[in-house]
Amino acid sequence: MRRYFKYLKGSCFAVLLAPLMMILEVYCDLRQPELMSAIVDDGIRGGLGSSYILSAGGRMLLVALVGFAGGALSLVFATIASQNFGRKLRSDAFSKVQSFSFANIDDFSSASLVTRITNDVVFLQTIVAMALRMFVRAPMTFFGGIWHALMIKPQLAAIIFIAIPLLLAVLILTIRKAFPIFKTVQAKLDKVNAVIQENLTGIRVVKAYNRAQHENDRFGKANMEFASLSIRAQQIMALMMPLLTLIMNAAVVSVLWFGANLVGADEIQVGEVSALITYITRILGSLMMMSMMFTSASRAQASAERINAILDENIDIMDPDQPTTRPITRGDVEFRDVSFRYKGAAGDAVKNISFTVKGGETVAILGSTGSGKSTLVNLIPRLYDVTSGAVLVDGVDVRNYRISDLRSAVGVVLQDNILFSGSIAENLRWGDENATEEELSHAAKMAQAEEFITANPDGYNAVLSQRGVNFSGGQKQRMAIARALVKKPKVLILDDSTSALDMTTESKIRKTLKTELSKMTVIIIAQRISSARNADKIMVMENGKIVDCGTHDYLLGNSRVYKEIYDSQLQADEEVHDV
Ligand code: ADP
Ligand code: MG
């Protein structure tokens, strides 16, 4: 909890004024019954006349206005403090997520991250606003009310001391029942968000496969669970309210009963009885307010835990304490007995990998899906860190480079390349913010993207919608390659990034890279032998291991797996030609 105080620091003024103004409001509130009773007892019954009643009424109005001003200002200051609190907390949580490594991201579902950063933060924000007002209001009304009541007539006020324990018993019982449910409600909301998010991300696939009904059912189920659990929690709380009202009314009736007797005996005045009743309702009302505060506080605690999980997540990939200052110039890549296992996985995704690639060489990696190709290349720019062994670039362990240095020297075109909303130029400049138009155009030319970009009437200013859905798969792949080339990397990794391109376009790209960027190391993950055959070295992977390695001709003669792939693709080609 302590960590959250820092988010209030910037709003000290508001944090201080909100409760102060609240004190003013409660003070005025508590004065009202007294003034009222003076009007009844002295003004009307005591016969002091209309001028007294008018001036007392005037005082009541004034006190009410001051109280109103206090209440309104308190709300304004509490809102300022809590909104700033929420803004800063959200911003911290968001930055923290930006520093997450791939492994960290695997720990949370993105839907859960969204709920935490939005919903849970808002909940804490509400509790802050409440704390600044209610936490002052409730106890002050409670004790102030008791004091005023006792001042009027201790014998009558004693009734509250019977009502309070009864009220507390009801409160504690219901809160105990409702709390555990409130905690699960948030988890159910996560599920609802998860379904929405997955659905929206894949909405095109959902449509193509006619899965809308299925998705509706899936959403309906999550939605229903969330709603019915919330209802259950509220039902328990609902039971509480009538019980509390019952106790309160019983207390009021008792005061009236005993009060009437005392008035008869001339021990107390009518106005005082009515003031006493008002105080008692206030006191018991403040208890209910405290119970609500308690409920909210416990829900806020659940939210705080969920936000803490983000803020406390151990970032496993960080800059070294003393990063090497040697720049990456050659683009040599070496794997030394590297194994990697995903968190929670039963086995290694890649095992005992060793190989070297000299700067400027082109290496192709072939293998069936799931054989570990993506995992292997992701270790080079430290998207994941090795479990054992070491990956070296230019002879230095990648963990010794400053991450930004490493990643600007290693360009990756990921398997699921994602473009962002914005213009083509903006997307390409992800590679290098300061790239000139010539540089963008040069990169696009090499990626065979220039043609379709300039064919567009808006050219480089053509706007991509979210995820670039207004471009074809092959166009997106070429823009993703261009984006990586803008970076002018020393090592370029293409993870299956030409799968949507026809063979001619793909071979053009390879040739251009070879001639124009002959000093750049290229690691290509490919499905087709045709994309791999001209590489200096081809590595064949199976079950996380490199089973064979060599040139195309060597592998044809010596690798069973390579020969199998070759034959199957040759066959497929022939079948196509036969048709
Ligand atoms: P490839 O790129 O050759 O198709 P991958 O490297 O993507 O294969 O996957 C290798 C293995 O690691 C697969 O068994 C896959 O299920 C597993 N895997 C991939 N990504 C993750 C991840 N983020 N978390 C856990 N397991 C993963
Ligand atoms: Mg892959």
Coordinates of C-alpha atoms and ligand atoms in Angstrom, one line a residue:
M1 CA 0.0 0.0 0.0
R2 CA 2.8 2.4 0.9
R3 CA 4.1 2.5 -2.7
Y4 CA 0.8 4.2 -3.8
F5 CA 1.4 7.2 -1.6
K6 CA 3.9 8.5 -4.1
Y7 CA 1.2 8.9 -6.7
L8 CA -0.4 11.5 -4.4
K9 CA 2.7 13.5 -3.8
G10 CA 2.1 15.9 -6.7
S11 CA -1.3 16.8 -5.4
C12 CA -0.5 17.5 -1.8
F13 CA -2.6 20.6 -1.8
A14 CA -5.7 18.8 -2.9
V15 CA -5.0 15.8 -0.7
L16 CA -4.9 18.2 2.3
L17 CA -7.9 20.3 1.3
A18 CA -10.3 17.6 0.4
P19 CA -10.6 16.2 4.0
L20 CA -10.4 19.7 5.5
M21 CA -13.4 20.8 3.4
M22 CA -15.1 17.6 4.4
I23 CA -14.6 18.5 8.0
L24 CA -16.3 21.8 7.4
E25 CA -19.2 20.1 5.7
V26 CA -19.7 17.6 8.6
Y27 CA -19.4 20.3 11.2
C28 CA -22.2 22.3 9.5
D29 CA -24.2 19.2 9.1
L30 CA -24.0 18.4 12.8
R31 CA -25.0 22.0 13.7
Q32 CA -28.3 21.8 11.8
P33 CA -30.4 19.7 14.2
E34 CA -29.3 21.9 17.1
L35 CA -30.5 25.0 15.3
M36 CA -33.7 23.3 14.3
S37 CA -34.4 22.3 17.9
A38 CA -33.9 25.9 19.0
I39 CA -36.5 27.1 16.5
V40 CA -39.0 24.5 17.8
D41 CA -38.3 24.8 21.5
D42 CA -37.5 28.5 21.9
G43 CA -39.1 30.0 18.9
I44 CA -42.4 28.2 18.6
R45 CA -43.0 26.7 22.1
G46 CA -41.1 29.2 24.1
G47 CA -43.0 32.0 22.3
L48 CA -39.9 34.1 21.3
G49 CA -41.8 35.0 18.2
S50 CA -41.3 35.3 14.5
S51 CA -38.3 37.6 14.5
Y52 CA -36.4 35.0 16.5
I53 CA -37.6 32.2 14.2
L54 CA -36.5 34.2 11.2
S55 CA -33.0 35.0 12.5
A56 CA -32.6 31.3 13.6
G57 CA -33.8 30.2 10.2
G58 CA -31.4 32.6 8.6
R59 CA -28.5 31.1 10.6
M60 CA -29.6 27.6 9.5
L61 CA -29.5 28.7 5.9
L62 CA -26.1 30.2 6.3
V63 CA -24.7 27.1 7.9
A64 CA -26.3 25.0 5.1
L65 CA -24.6 27.2 2.5
V66 CA -21.2 26.9 4.1
G67 CA -21.7 23.2 4.5
F68 CA -22.6 23.0 0.8
A69 CA -19.6 24.9 -0.2
G70 CA -17.4 22.7 1.9
G71 CA -18.9 19.5 0.4
A72 CA -18.6 20.8 -3.2
L73 CA -15.0 21.9 -2.7
S74 CA -14.1 18.7 -1.0
L75 CA -15.4 16.7 -4.0
V76 CA -13.5 18.9 -6.4
F77 CA -10.2 18.5 -4.5
A78 CA -10.7 14.8 -4.0
T79 CA -11.3 14.4 -7.7
I80 CA -8.2 16.4 -8.6
A81 CA -6.1 14.2 -6.3
S82 CA -7.6 10.9 -7.3
Q83 CA -7.6 11.6 -11.1
N84 CA -3.9 12.5 -10.9
F85 CA -3.3 9.4 -8.8
G86 CA -5.0 7.3 -11.5
R87 CA -3.2 9.0 -14.4
K88 CA 0.3 8.5 -12.8
L89 CA -0.4 4.9 -11.8
R90 CA -1.7 4.0 -15.2
S91 CA 1.3 5.6 -16.8
D92 CA 3.7 3.7 -14.6
A93 CA 2.0 0.4 -15.2
F94 CA 2.0 1.1 -18.9
S95 CA 5.7 1.9 -19.0
K96 CA 6.5 -1.1 -17.0
V97 CA 4.7 -3.3 -19.6
Q98 CA 6.8 -1.6 -22.3
S99 CA 9.9 -2.9 -20.6
F100 CA 8.5 -6.4 -20.4
S101 CA 10.5 -9.0 -22.2
F102 CA 8.8 -11.7 -24.4
A103 CA 9.0 -14.0 -21.4
N104 CA 7.3 -11.4 -19.2
I105 CA 4.5 -10.9 -21.7
D106 CA 4.0 -14.7 -21.7
D107 CA 3.2 -14.4 -18.0
F108 CA 0.1 -12.3 -18.5
S109 CA -2.6 -12.5 -21.1
S110 CA -2.9 -9.2 -22.9
A111 CA -6.6 -9.1 -21.9
S112 CA -5.6 -9.3 -18.3
L113 CA -3.1 -6.5 -18.8
V114 CA -5.8 -4.4 -20.2
T115 CA -8.2 -5.0 -17.4
R116 CA -5.5 -4.3 -14.8
I117 CA -4.3 -1.1 -16.3
T118 CA -7.8 0.3 -16.9
N119 CA -10.4 -1.3 -14.6
D120 CA -8.2 -2.0 -11.6
V121 CA -6.6 1.4 -11.7
V122 CA -9.9 3.1 -11.8
F123 CA -11.0 1.1 -8.8
L124 CA -8.0 2.3 -6.8
Q125 CA -8.6 5.8 -8.0
T126 CA -12.2 5.6 -6.7
I127 CA -11.0 4.3 -3.4
V128 CA -8.6 7.3 -3.1
A129 CA -11.4 9.8 -3.8
M130 CA -13.4 7.9 -1.2
A131 CA -10.6 7.8 1.4
L132 CA -10.1 11.6 1.1
R133 CA -13.8 12.2 1.9
M134 CA -15.6 9.3 3.5
F135 CA -12.7 8.2 5.7
V136 CA -13.1 11.7 7.2
R137 CA -16.8 12.0 7.0
A138 CA -17.9 8.7 8.5
P139 CA -15.9 8.7 11.8
M140 CA -16.4 12.4 12.3
T141 CA -20.2 12.0 11.9
F142 CA -20.1 9.0 14.1
F143 CA -18.2 10.5 17.1
G144 CA -19.6 14.0 16.6
G145 CA -23.1 12.6 16.5
I146 CA -22.7 10.6 19.6
W147 CA -21.3 13.7 21.4
H148 CA -24.2 15.9 20.4
A149 CA -26.7 13.2 21.3
L150 CA -25.1 12.8 24.7
M151 CA -25.2 16.5 25.3
I152 CA -28.9 16.5 24.7
K153 CA -29.9 13.7 27.0
P154 CA -27.5 10.9 28.1
Q155 CA -30.4 8.6 29.2
L156 CA -32.0 8.7 25.8
A157 CA -28.8 8.7 23.8
A158 CA -27.9 5.4 25.5
I159 CA -30.3 3.7 23.1
I160 CA -27.6 4.0 20.4
F161 CA -25.2 1.9 22.5
I162 CA -27.7 -1.0 22.1
A163 CA -28.2 -0.4 18.4
I164 CA -24.5 -0.1 17.5
P165 CA -23.4 -3.6 18.5
L166 CA -26.5 -5.1 16.6
L167 CA -25.6 -3.1 13.5
L168 CA -21.9 -4.2 13.7
A169 CA -22.9 -7.8 14.0
V170 CA -25.0 -7.6 10.8
L171 CA -22.3 -5.7 9.0
I172 CA -19.5 -8.2 9.9
L173 CA -21.6 -11.2 9.0
T174 CA -22.5 -9.9 5.6
I175 CA -19.1 -8.6 4.8
R176 CA -17.5 -11.9 5.6
K177 CA -19.9 -13.7 3.2
A178 CA -19.6 -11.1 0.4
F179 CA -15.8 -10.5 0.4
P180 CA -14.6 -13.8 -1.1
I181 CA -17.1 -13.4 -3.9
F182 CA -16.0 -9.9 -4.7
K183 CA -12.5 -11.2 -5.2
T184 CA -13.5 -13.7 -7.8
V185 CA -15.7 -11.2 -9.6
Q186 CA -12.6 -9.4 -10.9
A187 CA -11.1 -12.7 -12.2
K188 CA -14.4 -13.3 -14.1
L189 CA -14.2 -9.9 -15.6
D190 CA -10.7 -10.8 -16.9
K191 CA -12.3 -13.7 -18.7
V192 CA -14.9 -11.6 -20.3
N193 CA -12.2 -9.2 -21.6
A194 CA -10.1 -12.2 -22.8
V195 CA -12.9 -13.4 -25.0
I196 CA -13.6 -10.0 -26.4
Q197 CA -9.9 -9.3 -27.1
E198 CA -9.2 -12.7 -28.7
N199 CA -12.4 -12.3 -30.8
L200 CA -11.6 -8.9 -32.0
T201 CA -8.0 -9.8 -32.9
G202 CA -9.2 -12.7 -34.9
I203 CA -12.5 -11.3 -36.1
R204 CA -11.7 -12.0 -39.8
V205 CA -11.0 -15.7 -39.1
V206 CA -14.1 -15.9 -37.0
K207 CA -16.1 -14.7 -40.0
A208 CA -14.3 -16.8 -42.5
Y209 CA -15.0 -19.9 -40.4
N210 CA -18.6 -19.0 -39.6
R211 CA -17.7 -19.2 -35.9
A212 CA -19.8 -16.3 -34.9
Q213 CA -22.4 -18.4 -33.1
H214 CA -19.7 -20.4 -31.3
E215 CA -18.0 -17.1 -30.3
N216 CA -21.3 -15.7 -29.1
D217 CA -21.8 -18.8 -26.9
R218 CA -18.4 -18.5 -25.6
F219 CA -18.8 -14.9 -24.8
G220 CA -22.3 -15.5 -23.4
K221 CA -20.9 -18.1 -21.0
A222 CA -18.1 -15.8 -19.7
N223 CA -20.5 -12.9 -19.5
M224 CA -23.1 -14.9 -17.6
E225 CA -20.6 -16.1 -15.1
F226 CA -19.4 -12.6 -14.5
A227 CA -23.0 -11.2 -14.1
S228 CA -24.3 -14.0 -11.9
L229 CA -21.4 -13.8 -9.6
S230 CA -21.8 -10.0 -9.3
I231 CA -25.5 -10.6 -8.6
R232 CA -24.7 -13.1 -5.9
A233 CA -22.3 -10.6 -4.2
Q234 CA -24.9 -7.8 -4.5
Q235 CA -27.7 -10.1 -3.2
I236 CA -25.8 -10.6 0.1
M237 CA -25.2 -6.9 0.3
A238 CA -28.9 -6.3 -0.5
L239 CA -29.9 -8.5 2.4
M240 CA -27.9 -6.3 4.7
M241 CA -29.6 -3.0 3.9
P242 CA -33.2 -3.9 5.1
L243 CA -31.7 -5.4 8.2
L244 CA -29.8 -2.3 9.0
T245 CA -32.9 -0.1 8.3
L246 CA -34.9 -2.3 10.6
I247 CA -32.4 -1.8 13.5
M248 CA -32.3 1.9 12.8
N249 CA -36.1 2.3 12.8
A250 CA -36.3 0.3 16.0
A251 CA -33.9 2.7 17.6
V252 CA -35.9 5.7 16.4
V253 CA -39.1 4.3 17.7
S254 CA -37.5 3.6 21.1
V255 CA -36.3 7.2 21.3
L256 CA -39.8 8.4 20.4
W257 CA -41.3 6.1 23.0
F258 CA -39.0 7.0 25.9
G259 CA -38.8 10.6 24.6
A260 CA -42.5 11.1 24.8
N261 CA -42.5 9.9 28.4
L262 CA -39.7 12.3 29.3
V263 CA -41.5 15.2 27.5
G264 CA -44.5 14.4 29.6
A265 CA -42.4 14.6 32.7
D266 CA -40.9 17.9 31.4
E267 CA -37.4 16.4 31.4
I268 CA -36.8 17.1 27.8
Q269 CA -38.2 19.4 25.1
V270 CA -39.9 18.3 21.8
G271 CA -37.3 19.9 19.6
E272 CA -34.6 18.1 21.5
V273 CA -36.2 14.8 20.9
S274 CA -36.4 15.5 17.2
A275 CA -32.7 16.7 17.1
L276 CA -31.8 13.5 19.0
I277 CA -33.5 11.4 16.4
T278 CA -31.7 13.2 13.6
Y279 CA -28.3 12.5 15.3
I280 CA -29.1 8.9 15.8
T281 CA -30.0 8.4 12.1
R282 CA -26.7 10.2 11.2
I283 CA -24.7 8.0 13.6
L284 CA -26.1 4.8 12.3
G285 CA -25.9 6.0 8.7
S286 CA -22.2 6.7 9.3
L287 CA -21.7 3.1 10.4
M288 CA -23.2 1.9 7.1
M289 CA -20.9 4.3 5.3
M290 CA -18.0 2.7 7.1
S291 CA -19.1 -0.7 6.0
M292 CA -19.2 0.4 2.4
M293 CA -15.8 1.8 2.8
F294 CA -14.6 -1.5 4.1
T295 CA -16.1 -3.4 1.2
S296 CA -14.6 -1.1 -1.3
A297 CA -11.3 -1.1 0.5
S298 CA -11.1 -4.9 0.3
R299 CA -12.0 -4.8 -3.4
A300 CA -9.4 -2.2 -3.8
Q301 CA -6.9 -4.4 -2.2
A302 CA -7.6 -7.1 -4.7
S303 CA -7.1 -4.5 -7.5
A304 CA -3.9 -3.3 -5.8
E305 CA -2.6 -6.9 -5.8
R306 CA -3.3 -7.3 -9.5
I307 CA -1.5 -4.0 -10.3
N308 CA 1.3 -4.9 -8.0
A309 CA 1.8 -8.1 -10.1
I310 CA 2.6 -5.8 -13.0
L311 CA 4.7 -3.3 -11.1
D312 CA 6.7 -6.1 -9.4
E313 CA 7.1 -8.3 -12.4
N314 CA 10.8 -9.1 -12.6
I315 CA 12.1 -7.9 -15.9
D316 CA 14.3 -10.8 -16.9
I317 CA 16.0 -9.0 -19.8
M318 CA 17.8 -5.9 -18.8
D319 CA 20.9 -3.9 -19.8
P320 CA 24.1 -5.2 -18.2
D321 CA 25.6 -3.2 -15.4
Q322 CA 28.7 -2.5 -17.5
P323 CA 27.7 -2.8 -21.1
T324 CA 30.5 -3.2 -23.7
T325 CA 31.2 -0.1 -25.7
R326 CA 32.5 -2.0 -28.7
P327 CA 30.2 -1.4 -31.6
I328 CA 28.9 -4.3 -33.7
T329 CA 30.7 -3.9 -37.0
R330 CA 31.1 -7.4 -38.6
G331 CA 27.8 -9.2 -37.9
D332 CA 29.4 -12.5 -36.8
V333 CA 27.0 -14.7 -35.0
E334 CA 27.9 -17.7 -32.8
F335 CA 25.9 -20.1 -30.7
R336 CA 27.8 -22.0 -28.1
D337 CA 26.0 -25.0 -26.8
V338 CA 22.8 -23.1 -26.4
S339 CA 19.6 -24.6 -24.9
F340 CA 16.4 -22.8 -24.2
R341 CA 13.3 -23.8 -22.4
Y342 CA 10.1 -21.7 -22.2
K343 CA 8.9 -21.0 -18.7
G344 CA 6.7 -23.9 -17.5
A345 CA 7.4 -26.0 -20.5
A346 CA 8.3 -29.7 -20.0
G347 CA 11.2 -29.8 -22.4
D348 CA 13.8 -27.6 -24.2
A349 CA 12.5 -25.8 -27.3
V350 CA 16.1 -25.8 -28.6
K351 CA 18.8 -28.0 -27.3
N352 CA 22.6 -27.9 -27.4
I353 CA 22.9 -25.7 -30.5
S354 CA 26.3 -24.7 -31.6
F355 CA 27.2 -23.0 -34.9
T356 CA 29.0 -20.0 -36.2
V357 CA 28.1 -17.6 -39.0
K358 CA 30.7 -15.2 -40.4
G359 CA 29.7 -11.6 -41.1
G360 CA 28.2 -11.2 -44.5
E361 CA 27.2 -14.9 -44.9
T362 CA 23.7 -16.0 -45.6
V363 CA 22.4 -18.9 -43.6
A364 CA 19.1 -20.6 -44.1
I365 CA 17.2 -22.6 -41.4
L366 CA 14.8 -25.3 -42.5
G367 CA 12.6 -27.6 -40.5
S368 CA 9.1 -28.5 -39.8
T369 CA 6.8 -26.2 -37.8
G370 CA 7.5 -26.4 -34.1
S371 CA 11.1 -27.6 -34.6
G372 CA 12.4 -24.5 -32.8
K373 CA 13.4 -22.2 -35.7
S374 CA 11.8 -19.1 -34.4
T375 CA 12.9 -19.8 -30.8
L376 CA 16.5 -20.1 -32.0
V377 CA 16.6 -16.8 -33.9
N378 CA 14.7 -14.9 -31.2
L379 CA 17.7 -15.5 -28.9
I380 CA 20.0 -13.4 -31.1
P381 CA 18.4 -10.0 -30.4
R382 CA 17.6 -11.2 -26.8
L383 CA 13.9 -11.4 -27.3
Y384 CA 14.4 -14.3 -24.9
D385 CA 17.6 -15.1 -23.0
V386 CA 19.3 -18.5 -23.3
T387 CA 18.6 -21.0 -20.5
S388 CA 22.2 -22.3 -20.9
G389 CA 25.1 -21.7 -23.2
A390 CA 25.8 -18.4 -24.9
V391 CA 24.9 -16.4 -28.0
L392 CA 27.7 -14.2 -29.3
V393 CA 27.6 -11.4 -31.8
D394 CA 31.0 -10.2 -33.0
G395 CA 32.5 -12.4 -30.4
V396 CA 30.7 -10.7 -27.5
D397 CA 28.0 -12.4 -25.5
V398 CA 24.7 -10.6 -26.4
R399 CA 24.0 -10.2 -22.7
N400 CA 26.9 -7.8 -22.5
Y401 CA 25.6 -5.3 -25.1
R402 CA 23.3 -2.5 -24.2
I403 CA 19.9 -3.8 -25.5
S404 CA 19.3 -0.8 -27.7
D405 CA 22.8 -1.2 -29.3
L406 CA 22.2 -4.9 -29.9
R407 CA 18.7 -4.5 -31.3
S408 CA 19.7 -1.7 -33.7
A409 CA 22.4 -3.9 -35.1
V410 CA 20.1 -7.0 -35.4
G411 CA 17.1 -6.5 -37.5
V412 CA 14.3 -9.0 -37.1
V413 CA 11.3 -9.5 -39.3
L414 CA 9.1 -11.6 -37.1
Q415 CA 7.0 -14.4 -38.3
D416 CA 3.8 -12.5 -37.4
N417 CA 5.0 -9.1 -38.5
I418 CA 2.6 -6.4 -37.3
L419 CA 2.4 -3.0 -38.8
F420 CA 0.8 -0.1 -36.9
S421 CA -1.8 2.4 -37.8
G422 CA -0.3 5.4 -39.4
S423 CA 1.3 6.1 -42.8
I424 CA 3.7 3.8 -44.6
A425 CA 6.5 6.3 -44.0
E426 CA 5.8 6.3 -40.3
N427 CA 5.9 2.5 -40.2
L428 CA 9.1 2.3 -42.1
R429 CA 10.7 4.9 -39.8
W430 CA 10.3 2.5 -36.9
G431 CA 13.6 1.2 -38.2
D432 CA 15.2 4.6 -37.9
E433 CA 13.3 7.8 -36.8
N434 CA 15.6 10.0 -38.8
A435 CA 15.7 8.1 -42.0
T436 CA 15.5 10.4 -45.1
E437 CA 12.9 9.9 -47.8
E438 CA 15.7 8.6 -50.1
E439 CA 16.7 6.0 -47.4
L440 CA 13.0 4.9 -47.1
S441 CA 12.7 4.6 -50.8
H442 CA 16.0 2.7 -51.1
A443 CA 14.9 0.2 -48.4
A444 CA 11.5 -0.2 -50.0
K445 CA 13.2 -0.9 -53.4
M446 CA 15.3 -3.6 -51.9
A447 CA 12.3 -5.2 -50.3
Q448 CA 10.5 -5.0 -53.7
A449 CA 7.9 -2.7 -52.0
E450 CA 8.6 0.5 -53.9
E451 CA 6.4 -0.5 -56.8
F452 CA 3.2 -1.0 -55.0
I453 CA 3.8 1.9 -52.7
T454 CA 4.3 4.4 -55.5
A455 CA 1.4 2.9 -57.4
N456 CA -0.8 4.1 -54.5
P457 CA -1.9 7.7 -55.1
D458 CA -0.8 8.7 -51.7
G459 CA 2.6 6.9 -52.0
Y460 CA 4.5 6.8 -48.8
N461 CA 1.8 8.8 -47.1
A462 CA -0.8 6.1 -47.7
V463 CA -2.4 5.3 -44.4
L464 CA -2.4 1.8 -42.9
S465 CA -5.4 1.0 -40.8
Q466 CA -5.0 -0.9 -37.6
R467 CA -2.6 -3.9 -38.1
G468 CA -2.4 -2.9 -41.7
V469 CA -5.5 -4.8 -42.8
N470 CA -5.9 -2.6 -45.9
F471 CA -2.8 -4.2 -47.4
S472 CA -2.3 -7.7 -48.7
G473 CA -0.3 -10.3 -46.8
G474 CA 2.6 -10.1 -49.3
Q475 CA 2.6 -6.3 -49.2
K476 CA 2.7 -6.3 -45.5
Q477 CA 5.6 -8.7 -45.5
R478 CA 7.5 -6.5 -47.9
M479 CA 6.9 -3.4 -45.8
A480 CA 8.0 -5.3 -42.7
I481 CA 11.3 -6.2 -44.5
A482 CA 11.7 -2.6 -45.7
R483 CA 11.2 -1.5 -42.1
A484 CA 14.0 -3.8 -40.9
L485 CA 16.3 -2.6 -43.7
V486 CA 15.8 1.1 -42.9
K487 CA 17.6 0.2 -39.7
K488 CA 20.7 -0.8 -41.8
P489 CA 21.3 -3.8 -39.5
K490 CA 24.5 -5.8 -39.5
V491 CA 22.5 -9.0 -39.0
L492 CA 19.1 -9.4 -40.7
I493 CA 16.8 -12.2 -39.5
L494 CA 13.9 -13.1 -41.8
D495 CA 11.6 -15.5 -39.9
D496 CA 9.4 -17.0 -42.5
S497 CA 8.8 -13.4 -43.7
T498 CA 8.5 -14.2 -47.4
S499 CA 5.9 -16.9 -47.1
A500 CA 3.2 -14.8 -48.8
L501 CA 5.4 -13.7 -51.7
D502 CA 5.6 -15.4 -55.1
M503 CA 8.9 -17.1 -55.9
T504 CA 10.0 -14.4 -58.4
T505 CA 9.5 -11.5 -56.0
E506 CA 11.3 -13.5 -53.2
S507 CA 14.3 -14.4 -55.3
K508 CA 14.5 -10.7 -56.4
I509 CA 14.7 -9.7 -52.8
R510 CA 17.4 -12.2 -52.0
K511 CA 19.4 -11.2 -55.0
T512 CA 19.2 -7.5 -54.1
L513 CA 20.3 -8.2 -50.5
K514 CA 23.2 -10.3 -51.8
T515 CA 24.5 -7.6 -54.2
E516 CA 23.6 -4.4 -52.3
L517 CA 24.1 -5.5 -48.8
S518 CA 26.8 -8.1 -49.2
K519 CA 28.4 -7.2 -45.9
M520 CA 25.1 -7.9 -44.0
T521 CA 24.7 -11.3 -42.3
V522 CA 21.3 -12.8 -43.3
I523 CA 19.6 -15.5 -41.4
I524 CA 16.5 -16.8 -43.3
I525 CA 14.0 -19.2 -41.9
A526 CA 12.3 -20.7 -44.9
Q527 CA 9.8 -23.3 -45.9
R528 CA 10.9 -23.7 -49.5
I529 CA 14.1 -25.3 -50.6
S530 CA 14.2 -22.7 -53.4
S531 CA 14.5 -19.9 -50.8
A532 CA 17.4 -21.7 -49.1
R533 CA 19.4 -23.4 -51.8
N534 CA 21.7 -20.4 -52.6
A535 CA 22.6 -19.8 -49.0
D536 CA 26.2 -20.2 -47.9
K537 CA 25.0 -22.6 -45.2
I538 CA 21.7 -24.5 -44.6
M539 CA 20.8 -25.8 -41.2
V540 CA 18.2 -28.4 -40.9
M541 CA 16.3 -28.5 -37.6
E542 CA 14.3 -31.2 -36.0
N543 CA 12.8 -31.3 -32.5
G544 CA 14.9 -28.4 -31.3
K545 CA 18.2 -29.7 -32.6
I546 CA 20.3 -29.0 -35.7
V547 CA 20.4 -32.4 -37.3
D548 CA 22.3 -31.5 -40.5
C549 CA 24.3 -28.5 -41.8
G550 CA 26.0 -27.7 -45.0
T551 CA 25.5 -26.4 -48.6
H552 CA 22.5 -27.5 -50.7
D553 CA 24.6 -30.0 -52.7
Y554 CA 26.2 -31.4 -49.6
L555 CA 22.8 -31.9 -47.9
L556 CA 21.2 -33.5 -50.9
G557 CA 23.8 -36.2 -50.8
N558 CA 24.1 -36.5 -47.0
S559 CA 20.9 -35.4 -45.2
R560 CA 18.0 -37.8 -45.0
V561 CA 15.7 -35.0 -43.7
Y562 CA 16.8 -32.5 -46.3
K563 CA 16.4 -35.0 -49.1
E564 CA 12.9 -35.8 -47.9
I565 CA 11.9 -32.1 -47.9
Y566 CA 13.5 -31.7 -51.3
D567 CA 11.7 -34.7 -52.8
S568 CA 8.3 -33.7 -51.3
Q569 CA 8.6 -30.2 -52.7
L570 CA 9.8 -31.4 -56.1
Q571 CA 6.9 -33.8 -56.2
A572 CA 4.5 -31.0 -55.2
D573 CA 5.9 -28.9 -58.0
E574 CA 5.5 -31.6 -60.6
E575 CA 2.0 -32.3 -59.5
V576 CA 1.3 -28.6 -60.0
H577 CA 2.8 -28.8 -63.5
D578 CA 0.9 -31.9 -64.4
V579 CA -2.4 -30.3 -63.8
Ligands
ADP1 P1 9.1 -23.0 -35.4 O1 9.4 -21.6 -35.5 O2 10.2 -23.9 -35.9 O3 7.8 -23.4 -36.0 P2 9.0 -22.4 -32.6 O4 10.4 -22.0 -32.3 O5 8.0 -21.3 -32.8 O6 9.0 -23.4 -33.8 O7 8.5 -23.4 -31.4 C1 9.3 -24.4 -30.9 C2 8.5 -25.0 -29.7 O8 8.4 -24.1 -28.7 C3 7.1 -25.5 -30.1 O9 6.9 -26.7 -29.5 C4 6.2 -24.4 -29.4 O10 5.0 -25.0 -29.0 C5 7.0 -23.9 -28.3 N1 6.8 -22.5 -28.1 C6 6.9 -21.5 -29.0 N2 6.6 -20.3 -28.4 C7 6.3 -20.5 -27.1 C8 6.0 -19.7 -26.0 N3 5.9 -18.3 -26.1 N4 5.7 -20.2 -24.8 C9 5.8 -21.6 -24.7 N5 6.1 -22.4 -25.7 C10 6.4 -21.9 -26.9
MG2 MG 8.4 -20.1 -36.4

